[in-house]
Coordinates of C-alpha atoms and ligand atoms in Angstrom, one line a residue:
M1 CA 32.6 157.7 131.5
A2 CA 33.9 156.8 127.8
G3 CA 33.1 153.2 128.6
V4 CA 29.6 153.9 129.9
V5 CA 28.7 156.1 127.0
T6 CA 30.3 153.6 124.5
G7 CA 28.7 150.7 126.1
A8 CA 25.1 152.3 126.0
T9 CA 25.6 153.4 122.5
G10 CA 26.6 149.9 121.3
V11 CA 23.5 148.6 123.0
A12 CA 21.2 151.2 121.5
A13 CA 22.8 150.5 118.0
S14 CA 22.3 146.8 118.4
Q15 CA 18.6 147.4 119.4
L16 CA 18.2 149.5 116.3
V17 CA 19.6 146.9 114.0
A18 CA 17.5 144.3 115.7
S19 CA 14.3 146.4 115.1
L20 CA 15.3 147.1 111.5
L21 CA 15.8 143.5 110.8
S22 CA 12.6 142.6 112.7
V23 CA 14.7 140.1 114.8
R24 CA 12.3 138.6 117.2
E25 CA 14.4 139.6 120.3
S26 CA 17.2 141.9 120.7
P27 CA 20.3 140.6 122.3
L28 CA 19.5 142.5 125.6
V29 CA 16.1 140.7 125.9
A30 CA 17.8 137.5 124.9
V31 CA 20.2 137.8 127.8
A32 CA 17.4 138.7 130.2
E33 CA 15.5 135.6 129.3
V34 CA 18.5 133.3 129.7
A35 CA 19.0 134.8 133.1
I36 CA 15.3 134.0 133.8
R37 CA 15.7 130.6 132.7
A38 CA 19.0 130.0 134.6
T39 CA 17.5 131.2 137.9
P40 CA 16.7 128.1 139.9
G41 CA 13.0 127.4 140.2
P42 CA 12.8 127.8 144.0
L43 CA 14.7 131.0 144.0
A44 CA 12.6 132.3 141.3
S45 CA 9.3 131.6 143.0
R46 CA 10.8 132.9 146.2
A47 CA 11.8 136.1 144.4
I48 CA 8.2 136.5 142.7
E49 CA 6.6 135.8 146.1
V50 CA 8.6 138.6 147.9
L51 CA 8.9 141.0 145.0
G52 CA 5.5 140.3 143.4
S53 CA 5.0 142.1 140.0
S54 CA 8.2 144.3 140.5
A55 CA 10.4 141.1 140.0
K56 CA 10.7 141.7 136.3
P57 CA 11.6 145.4 136.4
L58 CA 14.0 144.5 139.2
L59 CA 15.7 142.0 137.0
V60 CA 15.9 144.5 134.1
G61 CA 17.2 147.2 136.6
T62 CA 19.8 144.6 137.9
I63 CA 20.9 143.9 134.5
V64 CA 21.3 147.5 133.5
V65 CA 23.2 148.4 136.4
A66 CA 25.5 145.4 136.1
L67 CA 25.9 146.4 132.5
L68 CA 26.8 150.0 133.3
A69 CA 29.4 149.0 135.9
F70 CA 30.9 146.5 133.4
F71 CA 31.1 149.4 130.8
A72 CA 32.8 151.6 133.3
V73 CA 35.4 149.0 134.1
A74 CA 36.0 148.1 130.4
G75 CA 36.3 151.7 129.5
W76 CA 38.7 152.4 132.4
L77 CA 40.8 149.4 131.3
W78 CA 41.0 150.5 127.6
A79 CA 43.6 153.2 128.4
R80 CA 45.6 150.8 130.5
R81 CA 45.4 147.5 129.3
T82 CA 43.9 147.7 125.8
W83 CA 43.9 144.0 125.1
A84 CA 42.2 143.3 128.4
S85 CA 39.5 145.8 127.6
V86 CA 39.0 144.5 124.0
L87 CA 38.5 141.0 125.6
L88 CA 35.9 142.3 128.0
W89 CA 33.9 143.9 125.2
V90 CA 34.2 141.1 122.9
G91 CA 33.5 138.7 125.9
L92 CA 30.2 140.7 126.7
G93 CA 29.3 140.3 123.0
A94 CA 29.9 136.7 123.1
V95 CA 27.6 136.4 126.0
G96 CA 24.9 138.3 123.9
L97 CA 25.6 135.9 121.0
G98 CA 25.4 132.8 123.2
A99 CA 22.0 134.0 124.5
V100 CA 20.6 134.7 121.0
A101 CA 22.0 131.2 119.8
L102 CA 20.4 129.4 122.9
R103 CA 16.9 130.1 121.4
N104 CA 15.6 127.6 118.9
G105 CA 15.8 128.5 115.2
T106 CA 18.2 131.2 115.3
A107 CA 18.7 132.6 111.7
P108 CA 22.3 133.9 110.8
S109 CA 20.8 137.4 110.4
E110 CA 20.0 137.4 114.1
T111 CA 23.6 137.6 114.9
L112 CA 23.9 140.9 113.2
P113 CA 22.7 143.1 116.2
V114 CA 25.3 141.6 118.4
L115 CA 28.1 142.1 115.9
T116 CA 26.9 145.7 115.4
G117 CA 27.0 146.4 119.1
V118 CA 30.5 144.9 119.4
A119 CA 31.8 146.8 116.3
V120 CA 30.3 150.1 117.8
W121 CA 32.0 149.3 121.1
L122 CA 35.5 148.8 119.8
V123 CA 35.2 151.8 117.3
A124 CA 33.9 154.1 119.9
M125 CA 36.5 153.3 122.6
Q126 CA 39.3 153.8 120.0
V127 CA 37.8 157.1 119.1
F128 CA 37.8 158.1 122.8
A129 CA 41.5 156.7 123.1
W130 CA 42.7 159.0 120.1
V131 CA 40.9 162.0 121.6
L132 CA 42.3 161.5 125.1
A133 CA 45.9 160.7 123.8
E134 CA 47.3 164.1 124.8
P135 CA 50.2 165.5 122.5
A136 CA 53.5 164.9 124.1
P137 CA 54.7 167.8 126.2
S138 CA 57.6 169.5 124.3
A139 CA 60.7 170.1 126.5
D140 CA 61.5 173.8 125.7
E141 CA 57.9 175.1 126.4
P142 CA 57.1 175.8 130.0
S143 CA 54.2 173.7 131.4
S144 CA 51.0 175.4 130.7
D145 CA 49.0 177.1 133.4
E146 CA 45.8 177.2 131.5
P147 CA 42.9 175.9 133.3
V148 CA 42.4 172.3 132.8
A149 CA 38.9 172.8 131.3
D150 CA 40.4 174.5 128.3
A151 CA 42.9 171.7 127.5
P152 CA 42.3 170.4 124.0
G153 CA 42.2 166.8 125.4
R154 CA 39.3 167.5 127.7
R155 CA 37.3 169.6 125.1
G156 CA 37.8 166.9 122.6
F157 CA 36.7 164.4 125.1
L158 CA 33.6 166.1 126.0
A159 CA 32.7 166.7 122.3
A160 CA 33.3 162.9 121.7
V161 CA 31.0 162.1 124.6
A162 CA 28.3 164.2 123.3
T163 CA 28.7 162.8 119.8
V164 CA 28.7 159.1 120.7
G165 CA 26.0 159.8 123.3
L166 CA 23.8 161.6 120.8
L167 CA 24.3 158.8 118.2
G168 CA 23.3 156.2 121.0
A169 CA 20.3 158.4 122.0
C170 CA 19.1 158.6 118.4
S171 CA 19.5 154.9 117.8
G172 CA 17.8 154.2 121.0
V173 CA 14.8 156.4 120.2
T174 CA 14.5 155.2 116.6
A175 CA 14.6 151.6 117.7
Q176 CA 12.0 152.4 120.3
F177 CA 9.7 154.0 117.8
L178 CA 10.1 151.2 115.3
E179 CA 9.3 148.6 118.0
R180 CA 6.2 150.6 119.2
R181 CA 4.8 151.1 115.6
K182 CA 5.4 147.3 114.9
A183 CA 3.8 146.3 118.0
A184 CA 0.7 148.4 117.4
V185 CA 0.3 146.9 113.9
L186 CA 0.7 143.4 115.2
D187 CA -2.0 144.1 117.6
R188 CA -4.2 145.3 114.8
R189 CA -3.4 142.0 112.9
R190 CA -4.3 139.9 115.8
L191 CA -7.7 141.3 116.4
L192 CA -8.4 141.6 112.5
R193 CA -11.4 139.4 111.4
I194 CA -11.8 139.2 107.6
P195 CA -15.3 137.9 106.7
G196 CA -15.2 135.1 104.3
V197 CA -11.7 133.9 105.2
T198 CA -11.7 130.2 105.9
Q199 CA -8.9 127.8 107.1
R200 CA -8.0 124.6 105.1
T201 CA -5.7 121.8 105.7
T202 CA -4.0 119.8 103.1
P203 CA -6.8 117.8 101.1
A204 CA -6.3 114.0 101.4
R205 CA -6.1 113.7 97.7
A206 CA -3.1 116.0 97.5
R207 CA -0.9 113.7 99.7
I208 CA 1.4 111.0 98.3
G209 CA 2.0 109.5 101.7
V210 CA 5.9 109.1 101.6
P211 CA 7.5 110.1 104.9
G212 CA 10.1 113.1 104.4
V213 CA 8.2 114.6 101.4
T214 CA 7.7 118.4 101.8
P215 CA 4.3 119.1 103.3
W216 CA 1.8 120.0 100.4
R217 CA 0.6 123.0 102.3
T218 CA 3.3 125.3 103.5
E219 CA 2.9 126.7 107.0
N220 CA 3.1 130.4 107.1
D221 CA 6.1 130.4 109.3
N222 CA 7.9 128.0 106.7
F223 CA 7.1 130.0 103.8
Y224 CA 10.2 131.3 102.0
L225 CA 10.8 135.0 102.2
I226 CA 12.3 137.3 99.7
H227 CA 12.2 141.2 99.7
T228 CA 14.5 144.1 99.1
A229 CA 13.0 146.0 102.2
L230 CA 15.5 146.2 105.1
A231 CA 12.8 147.1 107.5
V232 CA 9.5 145.2 106.9
P233 CA 6.8 147.9 106.5
A234 CA 4.5 148.0 109.4
I235 CA 1.1 149.3 108.0
D236 CA -2.0 149.9 109.9
P237 CA -4.9 148.6 107.7
A238 CA -6.8 151.8 108.6
N239 CA -4.1 153.9 106.8
W240 CA -3.7 151.6 103.8
R241 CA -5.1 152.5 100.4
L242 CA -4.9 150.9 97.0
R243 CA -5.1 153.1 93.9
I244 CA -5.8 151.9 90.7
H245 CA -5.1 154.4 87.9
G246 CA -3.2 155.1 84.7
M247 CA -4.6 154.0 81.4
V248 CA -8.2 153.4 82.6
D249 CA -11.6 154.8 82.3
R250 CA -12.0 155.5 86.0
E251 CA -9.5 155.7 88.7
I252 CA -10.2 153.8 92.0
V253 CA -9.2 154.3 95.4
L254 CA -10.0 151.6 98.0
T255 CA -9.7 151.5 101.8
F256 CA -8.9 148.1 103.3
D257 CA -12.5 147.9 104.7
Q258 CA -13.8 148.7 101.2
L259 CA -11.5 146.0 99.7
I260 CA -12.6 143.1 102.0
A261 CA -16.3 144.1 101.7
R262 CA -16.1 143.0 98.1
N263 CA -16.5 139.4 96.8
L264 CA -13.8 137.6 98.6
Q265 CA -12.5 134.4 96.8
E266 CA -10.1 131.6 98.0
E267 CA -7.7 129.2 96.3
W268 CA -4.7 127.2 96.7
M269 CA -1.6 128.6 94.9
T270 CA 2.0 127.9 94.7
L271 CA 4.3 130.9 94.6
N272 CA 8.0 130.5 93.5
C273 CA 11.0 132.6 93.1
V274 CA 12.8 133.0 89.9
S275 CA 16.2 132.8 91.8
N276 CA 15.3 129.3 92.8
E277 CA 18.1 126.9 91.8
V278 CA 17.3 123.5 90.4
G279 CA 16.1 121.5 93.6
G280 CA 16.1 124.7 95.6
Q281 CA 13.6 125.6 98.4
L282 CA 12.3 129.0 97.3
V283 CA 8.8 127.6 96.6
G284 CA 5.8 127.3 98.8
N285 CA 2.0 126.5 98.6
A286 CA -0.7 128.1 100.6
W287 CA -4.5 128.8 100.8
W288 CA -5.1 132.4 99.8
S289 CA -8.0 134.5 100.3
G290 CA -8.5 137.8 98.4
V291 CA -10.3 139.9 95.9
M292 CA -9.8 139.1 92.3
T293 CA -7.7 141.8 90.3
R294 CA -9.9 141.0 87.3
D295 CA -12.9 142.4 89.1
L296 CA -11.1 145.5 90.1
L297 CA -9.3 146.2 87.0
R298 CA -12.6 145.6 84.9
E299 CA -14.2 148.2 87.2
A300 CA -11.5 150.6 86.3
G301 CA -11.8 149.9 82.7
P302 CA -8.3 149.6 81.1
L303 CA -7.7 151.6 77.8
P304 CA -6.9 150.0 74.5
G305 CA -3.2 149.8 74.0
A306 CA -2.5 148.9 77.8
D307 CA -0.5 145.8 78.2
A308 CA 1.0 146.0 81.8
V309 CA 0.2 146.8 85.3
L310 CA 3.0 148.6 87.3
Q311 CA 2.7 147.5 90.8
T312 CA 4.2 149.5 93.6
S313 CA 4.8 148.6 97.3
D314 CA 4.5 150.8 100.3
D315 CA 8.2 150.2 100.5
G316 CA 8.9 151.6 97.0
W317 CA 9.5 148.3 95.3
T318 CA 7.8 147.7 91.9
C319 CA 7.1 145.0 89.5
S320 CA 5.5 145.1 86.0
T321 CA 2.8 142.4 85.4
P322 CA 1.2 141.5 82.2
L323 CA -2.2 143.1 82.2
D324 CA -3.6 139.9 80.6
A325 CA -2.4 137.7 83.6
M326 CA -4.3 140.1 86.1
T327 CA -7.4 140.2 84.1
D328 CA -7.8 136.7 82.6
D329 CA -9.7 133.8 84.4
R330 CA -6.5 132.4 86.2
G331 CA -7.4 134.0 89.5
A332 CA -5.0 136.5 90.1
M333 CA -5.8 138.3 93.5
I334 CA -5.1 141.1 95.9
A335 CA -4.6 138.6 98.8
V336 CA -5.4 139.7 102.5
A337 CA -5.0 136.2 104.1
M338 CA -2.6 133.3 103.9
N339 CA -3.7 129.9 105.3
G340 CA -6.7 131.4 106.9
E341 CA -4.8 134.2 108.7
P342 CA -4.3 137.8 107.9
L343 CA -1.0 138.0 105.9
P344 CA 2.1 137.8 108.1
L345 CA 3.8 141.2 108.3
E346 CA 6.8 140.0 106.4
H347 CA 4.5 138.4 103.6
G348 CA 2.8 141.8 102.7
F349 CA 0.3 142.7 105.5
P350 CA -2.3 143.9 104.9
A351 CA -2.5 143.1 101.3
R352 CA -0.3 141.7 98.5
T353 CA -0.8 140.5 95.0
I354 CA -0.5 136.9 93.9
V355 CA -0.7 135.7 90.3
P356 CA -0.6 132.1 89.3
G357 CA 1.8 131.0 86.9
L358 CA 4.3 133.9 87.2
Y359 CA 7.3 134.2 89.2
G360 CA 7.1 136.5 92.2
Y361 CA 9.4 139.2 91.1
T362 CA 7.1 140.1 88.1
S363 CA 3.8 139.7 89.9
A364 CA 3.4 139.0 93.7
C365 CA 3.9 142.7 95.1
K366 CA 3.8 142.6 98.9
W367 CA 2.5 145.6 100.8
V368 CA 0.9 146.7 97.6
V369 CA -0.4 150.2 97.5
D370 CA -0.6 151.1 93.8
L371 CA -1.6 149.7 90.5
E372 CA -0.8 151.6 87.4
V373 CA -2.2 150.2 84.1
T374 CA 0.3 151.1 81.6
R375 CA 2.4 149.7 78.7
F376 CA 5.5 147.5 78.9
S377 CA 7.3 149.9 76.4
D378 CA 6.7 152.8 78.8
V379 CA 7.9 151.4 82.2
Q380 CA 10.8 149.5 84.1
S381 CA 10.4 147.8 87.4
Y382 CA 12.9 147.0 90.2
W383 CA 14.1 143.7 88.7
T384 CA 13.7 144.4 85.0
E385 CA 16.0 147.5 85.4
R386 CA 18.5 144.8 86.9
G387 CA 18.7 142.6 83.9
W388 CA 15.9 140.1 84.6
A389 CA 13.2 139.4 82.1
E390 CA 10.2 141.5 81.6
Q391 CA 8.0 138.4 80.9
A392 CA 8.6 135.4 83.3
P393 CA 6.1 132.6 83.2
V394 CA 7.2 129.7 85.6
R395 CA 9.2 126.9 84.2
L396 CA 8.2 123.3 84.2
A397 CA 10.1 122.0 87.4
S398 CA 10.5 119.0 89.7
R399 CA 12.3 118.3 92.8
I400 CA 13.5 115.3 94.9
D401 CA 12.9 115.5 98.8
V402 CA 13.6 112.0 99.6
P403 CA 16.2 110.4 99.7
R404 CA 18.4 113.4 100.2
S405 CA 21.8 113.9 98.9
G406 CA 24.2 111.9 101.1
D407 CA 21.7 109.7 102.7
E408 CA 22.3 106.0 103.6
V409 CA 19.3 103.9 102.7
P410 CA 18.6 100.2 103.0
S411 CA 19.1 98.5 99.6
G412 CA 16.3 96.9 97.9
R413 CA 13.0 98.7 97.5
L414 CA 13.3 102.5 97.9
A415 CA 10.6 105.2 97.7
V416 CA 11.8 108.3 95.9
A417 CA 9.5 111.3 96.3
G418 CA 9.2 115.0 95.9
V419 CA 7.2 117.8 94.3
A420 CA 6.7 119.0 90.8
W421 CA 5.1 122.1 89.6
Q422 CA 4.1 124.5 86.6
Q423 CA 1.3 126.7 88.0
T424 CA -1.8 127.2 85.6
V425 CA -0.5 124.4 83.4
G426 CA -0.4 121.4 85.7
I427 CA 1.6 118.3 85.8
S428 CA 0.5 115.1 84.1
E429 CA 3.3 112.8 84.9
V430 CA 6.7 112.6 86.8
Q431 CA 9.4 110.3 85.7
V432 CA 12.6 109.1 87.6
S433 CA 16.0 107.6 86.2
V434 CA 18.3 105.8 88.5
D435 CA 22.1 105.9 87.7
G436 CA 21.4 107.2 84.1
G437 CA 19.1 104.4 83.2
A438 CA 15.6 104.6 81.4
W439 CA 13.2 107.2 82.6
T440 CA 10.2 105.3 84.4
P441 CA 7.0 106.9 85.5
G442 CA 6.1 107.4 89.1
R443 CA 2.7 108.3 90.4
I444 CA 1.5 111.7 91.4
A445 CA -1.2 112.8 93.9
S446 CA -3.9 115.1 92.5
P447 CA -4.6 118.3 94.3
S448 CA -7.5 119.1 91.7
T449 CA -6.0 122.4 90.8
D450 CA -3.3 123.3 88.2
D451 CA -2.1 126.2 90.2
T452 CA -0.3 124.3 92.8
W453 CA 2.7 122.0 93.0
V454 CA 1.9 118.2 93.1
Q455 CA 3.5 115.6 95.3
W456 CA 4.9 112.5 93.4
A457 CA 6.6 109.2 94.4
A458 CA 8.3 106.5 92.4
D459 CA 9.4 103.0 93.7
V460 CA 12.9 101.8 92.6
R461 CA 15.3 99.0 93.4
V462 CA 18.7 99.6 94.3
E463 CA 21.7 97.3 94.9
P464 CA 24.1 98.1 97.8
G465 CA 26.5 100.9 96.6
E466 CA 26.4 104.5 95.3
H467 CA 23.5 105.7 93.3
R468 CA 22.0 108.8 91.8
V469 CA 18.4 109.4 91.1
R470 CA 17.1 112.1 88.7
V471 CA 13.6 113.4 88.2
R472 CA 11.7 115.1 85.4
A473 CA 8.0 116.2 85.0
V474 CA 5.7 116.3 82.0
S475 CA 3.1 119.0 82.0
K476 CA -0.5 118.7 81.1
A477 CA 0.3 120.7 78.0
G478 CA 2.7 117.7 77.0
E479 CA 6.0 119.6 77.7
V480 CA 8.8 117.2 78.9
Q481 CA 11.0 119.1 81.6
T482 CA 14.2 120.0 79.8
G483 CA 17.7 118.8 81.0
V484 CA 19.3 121.9 79.5
E485 CA 21.0 123.5 82.6
R486 CA 20.2 127.4 82.9
N487 CA 21.0 129.8 85.6
P488 CA 18.1 131.6 87.3
L489 CA 19.1 134.9 85.5
P490 CA 17.3 136.2 83.5
D491 CA 14.1 134.1 83.6
G492 CA 14.3 131.0 85.7
A493 CA 16.8 128.1 86.1
S494 CA 16.2 124.8 84.2
G495 CA 17.8 121.3 84.4
W496 CA 17.1 118.0 86.1
H497 CA 17.3 117.7 89.9
E498 CA 19.6 114.9 90.9
V499 CA 20.6 113.4 94.3
S500 CA 23.4 111.0 95.2
F501 CA 23.0 108.6 98.0
T502 CA 24.4 105.1 99.2
A503 CA 22.4 101.8 99.6
V504 CA 23.6 99.6 102.2
D505 CA 22.5 95.9 103.1
D506 CA 20.2 96.1 105.8
D507 CA 21.7 93.0 107.6
P508 CA 24.9 91.9 106.1
L509 CA 24.7 88.5 107.9
Ligands
LIG601 N1 7.5 144.8 98.3 C1 8.0 143.7 97.7 N2 7.3 142.8 97.3 C2 7.9 141.6 96.7 C3 9.3 141.5 96.6 C4 10.2 142.5 97.3 O1 11.4 142.6 97.3 N3 9.4 143.7 97.7 N4 10.1 140.4 96.2 C5 9.1 139.6 95.2 C6 9.8 138.2 95.0 S1 11.3 138.3 94.2 C7 9.2 137.2 95.5 S2 9.8 135.6 95.0 C8 7.9 137.1 96.3 C9 8.1 136.3 97.6 O2 7.0 136.3 98.3 P1 7.3 136.0 99.8 O3 8.3 136.6 100.5 O4 5.9 136.2 100.4 O5 7.5 134.3 99.7 O6 7.7 138.5 96.7 C10 7.7 139.3 95.7 N5 7.1 140.7 96.1
LIG602 MO1 11.8 136.2 93.7

């Protein structure tokens, strides 16, 4: 009984962690899928022929019964051969982990549900073992005639079963609730058509045409993700409201339908994270559709003296953005679509802010629900409270994508390529230096907007041997990217990206 309750509670805890972390599939589902895939084709088709649509429920039922039997055996073993029982629990966890890992593109966080489950199993089994460990009968006391039901061991055991079982039931119900809500919102998103949202692929002029360089347009699935929320908010657009208030003439409250009924505009925009290290990947470029914050804020009418907008997310996260940046002509928007699709849940569905030229932590509020026009001197926000700068325009930056550090390349002519950016300012030139030599200009593609990164390439010659290549960008404002190395804290990293590689003779003969 202890084994069964423990097993079920561990599975429920693992499901809960899976849904909190928005893991695509829980370990249980992953195991079932592996079982399906491992079933020989003829056997599977025969099963489906005979069982029809009940094949799947039957499979799930079989797995559940097998699991319960396994839990019972593992639990029974604990009191007799603890190590063997531990081996069984951990072994089952390993099966779950294996099933999760068998899928393509398993992120490290996707192992957390399994690890949680195994931890709960081991802790709960140990709790049962303690409760059941009866105090050694003392020699001079006559053996008790009390009914067994009142024995402390048994009462304690029932209490433990109830507690562990209750924890399991609560985890299971919560996981179920979260999954249902998320599924409902995903359905809404799938059916959502926002008038005026268009699709765009990378314009030809934005391509530098060197293999291995990061795609100019970042697919939604490849776009970096940063948020403090443990569980991604699942917001039904029907319940979403945007409130604009504070130091304004008129407070405005908009529903999602009212928002998208406004003048929808679209633009390419590169977003990057202040935590990005030199050469890092926390930057992406997408085609965004949304409503200009300039228009919305103008309608609300900011009062004199206001210089900031405190943005609040549905999950409680906040950022403070310069009022100017949200009201000038740079094109800051409340975005509702990314690359022609409603925002993915984890990128802020149904609406998020995007402000060209500012790092995300000061501007790009996902799941935005509240804009309070205010003064910087009156407010703090999530990251400024934690020591990051109040004002953080993006720094001029460049990155080498090819060759990669550690690559082996043929000696002779070599194409070096990558991306460079300083949103709102633009890039006028990119230069490379091989082995500490003179800076020589490369070429850049021209995406014809200054709010995005540009792809660049440079042809260099390398003799056989070890080499390093560096890149720096020059902005359209004439700034030359600094080689001074700074950490991301408090307002963004700086320094030149460098990669080391080896050139080898293609044909030594
Ligand atoms: N609600 C919310 N919005 C947020 C954050 C967050 O933690 N919570 N992180 C910000 C940071 S630091 C960045 S860099 C961007 C990242 O946006 P993305 O995850 O869509 O790439 O979102 C910003 N918006
Ligand atoms: Mo960030």
